[in-house]
Amino acid sequence: MAEASRLPATAEIRERWASFAFTPDNEAKAKTFVGRYPPGRQQSAVIPLLDLAQRQVGADTGTQGWLPIPVIEYVARYLDMPYIRAYEVATFYTMFNLAPVGRFHVQVCGTTPCLLRGSDDLFAACKARGLKKGHTSEDGLFTLSEVECLGACANAPMVQINDDNYEDLTFESMTGILDALARGETPEPGPQIHRKTSCPEGGPTTLVEMVDGNHDYRNRW
């Protein structure tokens, strides 16, 4: 897996993000997240608050969002926890970006099921469009990362782009998705072949009456 990029707290980054604070809407969401835990356990909300902060940075920058050091420090203060504890969480999960990314963060799964089912073809499609692993494209649209299992092994190979999963991919369908995003379109997420979720390709082959309703099969027993 490609090493995740991290940016230190340079003077420029501190100047840009030192005044970060949740917007009124996000402040209300943050209070809701914290309120889900017993008194004294507010630090349990660190993951949703880091995600909330990353999304706010994304809205400010027109990207998928990332977590500058001052923003992580803000979340740590908000939860009255040591900064290093919040930083440990931010560095553990690949859902958190520790360096700027593009408008679309293309995360290709390279774990064994996706590898066996053609993840190399997905990387080839990305390369053909000028994407390079661990880098952002010159137009600022795409950042390409290789990640571990994203939990859609039955529909391998797959990618996650921002909040959406695209599954059952080929070189051609991956190329089409990237092209559509570049045109400002929103491709339909999920399987890119004729099936719903992880059902058999072409539709169900058993209990077919259940497609349209909760069919009672007991009279056949």
C-alpha positions as a printed Julia matrix, in Angstrom:
221×3 Matrix{Float64}:
   0.0     0.0     0.0
   1.27    3.49   -0.82
   2.55    5.45    2.14
   0.04    8.12    3.14
   1.26   11.69    2.7
   1.53   13.87    5.78
   2.21   17.58    6.03
   3.92   19.08    9.1
   2.58   22.19   10.77
   4.55   24.7     8.72
   4.23   28.43    9.35
   2.03   28.76    6.27
  -0.3    25.98    7.4
  -0.59   27.43   10.88
  -1.34   30.86    9.46
  -4.03   29.41    7.2
  -5.74   27.1     9.7
  -4.97   28.45   13.18
  -8.36   30.16   13.36
 -10.32   27.05   12.36
 -13.59   26.56   14.22
 -16.74   24.66   13.43
 -19.39   26.55   11.51
 -22.69   27.03   13.37
 -24.22   24.07   11.51
 -21.23   21.85   12.24
 -21.12   23.04   15.84
 -24.66   21.75   16.25
 -23.67   18.43   14.69
 -20.61   18.21   16.94
 -22.76   18.7    20.04
 -25.07   15.94   18.81
 -22.12   13.56   18.34
 -20.69   14.34   21.78
 -24.14   14.01   23.36
 -24.3    10.36   22.3
 -21.77    9.43   24.98
 -22.02    9.52   28.79
 -20.6    12.53   30.67
 -16.82   12.35   30.85
 -16.66   10.13   27.76
 -16.76   12.88   25.16
 -13.42   11.74   23.73
 -15.3     8.8    22.22
 -16.62   11.26   19.63
 -13.17   11.89   18.17
 -13.77    9.95   14.93
 -17.02   11.71   13.92
 -15.58   15.09   14.91
 -12.4    14.57   12.89
 -14.57   13.55    9.95
 -16.75   16.62   10.46
 -13.67   18.84   10.54
 -12.24   17.22    7.41
 -15.51   17.79    5.56
 -15.53   21.44    6.61
 -11.98   21.87    5.31
 -13.13   20.22    2.09
 -16.01   22.67    1.76
 -13.59   25.56    2.34
 -11.11   24.32   -0.26
 -13.37   22.73   -2.88
 -11.76   19.33   -2.33
 -12.54   16.05   -0.6
 -10.97   17.55    2.52
  -7.97   16.96    4.75
  -6.81   17.51    8.34
  -4.12   20.14    8.85
  -2.34   19.85   12.2
  -4.06   22.97   13.64
  -7.44   21.44   12.8
  -6.57   18.23   14.64
  -5.44   20.37   17.58
  -8.78   22.16   17.5
 -10.7    18.88   17.68
  -8.48   17.7    20.55
  -9.17   20.9    22.5
 -12.87   20.62   21.7
 -12.93   17.17   23.3
 -10.52   18.05   26.11
  -8.09   15.32   25.08
  -4.33   15.33   24.49
  -3.44   16.29   20.94
  -1.39   13.13   20.44
  -4.48   10.98   21.1
  -6.41   12.73   18.36
  -3.38   12.52   16.06
  -3.11    8.78   16.71
  -6.69    8.34   15.47
  -6.15   10.57   12.44
  -3.05    8.65   11.4
  -4.59    5.21   11.96
  -7.62    5.45    9.64
  -7.23    5.96    5.9
 -10.53    7.87    5.91
  -8.54   10.81    7.23
  -6.27   12.7     4.84
  -3.19   14.31    6.38
  -2.24   16.22    3.24
  -4.35   18.08    0.67
  -6.19   15.91   -1.84
  -8.1    16.68   -5.01
 -11.79   17.18   -5.49
 -12.14   13.43   -5.94
 -10.09   11.05   -3.8
  -9.82    7.81   -5.79
  -9.01    4.98   -3.39
  -8.32    1.74   -5.21
  -8.48   -1.44   -3.15
  -5.37   -3.55   -3.72
  -6.07   -6.34   -1.26
  -6.1    -9.97   -2.47
  -9.73  -10.36   -3.69
  -9.56   -7.14   -5.71
  -6.05   -7.97   -6.93
  -7.18  -11.37   -8.2
 -10.23   -9.83   -9.86
  -8.33   -7.11  -11.74
  -7.37   -4.15   -9.55
  -4.28   -3.78  -11.75
  -6.63   -2.87  -14.59
  -8.1    -0.1   -12.44
  -4.66    1.3   -11.74
  -3.94    1.1   -15.45
  -7.1     3.1   -16.19
  -6.03    5.7   -13.66
  -2.53    5.84  -15.16
  -3.94    6.24  -18.66
  -5.77    9.32  -17.42
  -2.6    10.79  -15.91
  -3.18    9.77  -12.3
  -0.19    8.7   -10.23
  -0.4     6.79   -6.98
   0.1     9.09   -4.01
  -0.26   12.26   -6.08
  -2.9    14.76   -7.16
  -3.5    15.39  -10.85
  -2.32   18.71  -12.27
  -5.9    19.93  -12.7
  -6.55   19.32   -8.99
  -9.42   16.96   -9.7
  -8.08   13.56   -8.67
  -5.87   12.13   -5.95
  -5.03    8.45   -6.35
  -4.36    6.18   -3.37
  -4.03    2.45   -2.88
  -5.81    1.23    0.24
  -6.48   -2.0     2.08
  -9.8    -3.86    2.04
 -12.84   -1.62    1.65
 -15.3    -4.4     2.46
 -16.87   -5.14   -0.93
 -14.9    -8.3    -1.7
 -17.85  -10.08   -3.35
 -17.99   -7.26   -5.9
 -14.26   -6.98   -6.56
 -12.5    -5.09   -7.96
 -13.77   -1.85   -6.51
 -12.81    1.7    -5.62
 -14.07    4.28   -3.18
 -14.31    7.82   -4.54
 -15.1    10.28   -1.77
 -18.19    8.77   -0.12
 -19.21    6.41   -2.93
 -18.2     2.84   -3.79
 -17.94    1.67   -7.4
 -17.82   -2.1    -7.8
 -17.45   -4.87  -10.4
 -15.11   -2.61  -12.34
 -13.11   -3.1   -15.51
 -10.59   -0.91  -17.28
 -13.39    0.47  -19.44
 -15.9     1.15  -16.66
 -13.23    2.73  -14.45
 -12.23    4.99  -17.33
 -15.88    5.93  -17.84
 -16.32    6.87  -14.19
 -13.24    9.09  -14.18
 -14.33   10.76  -17.41
 -17.83   11.37  -16.05
 -16.51   12.93  -12.85
 -14.2    15.18  -14.87
 -17.24   16.35  -16.87
 -19.04   17.29  -13.66
 -21.39   14.32  -13.76
 -22.23   11.96  -10.89
 -21.9     8.3   -11.96
 -24.28    5.84  -10.35
 -22.42    4.19   -7.46
 -22.51    0.51   -6.63
 -22.04   -2.45   -8.99
 -21.23   -1.48  -12.56
 -22.77   -4.67  -13.91
 -26.4    -5.82  -13.91
 -26.9    -6.76  -10.3
 -28.06   -5.16   -7.08
 -25.58   -5.05   -4.18
 -23.98   -8.52   -4.11
 -26.86  -10.46   -5.71
 -25.98  -12.79   -8.59
 -25.29  -11.06  -11.88
 -28.5   -10.78  -13.86
 -30.72  -10.88  -10.79
 -31.71  -13.48   -8.18
 -31.94  -17.14   -9.19
 -33.8   -18.38   -6.11
 -36.74  -16.98   -4.11
 -37.46  -14.76   -7.1
 -40.93  -13.85   -5.82
 -39.25  -11.92   -3.01
 -38.09   -9.31   -5.52
 -41.48   -7.6    -5.51
 -42.62   -8.27   -1.95
 -42.45  -10.42    1.16
 -43.72  -13.6    -0.51
 -44.99  -16.43    1.69
 -43.43  -19.72    0.55
 -44.86  -21.83    3.39
 -47.6   -23.42    1.31
 -44.88  -25.11   -0.78
 -43.36  -26.9     2.18
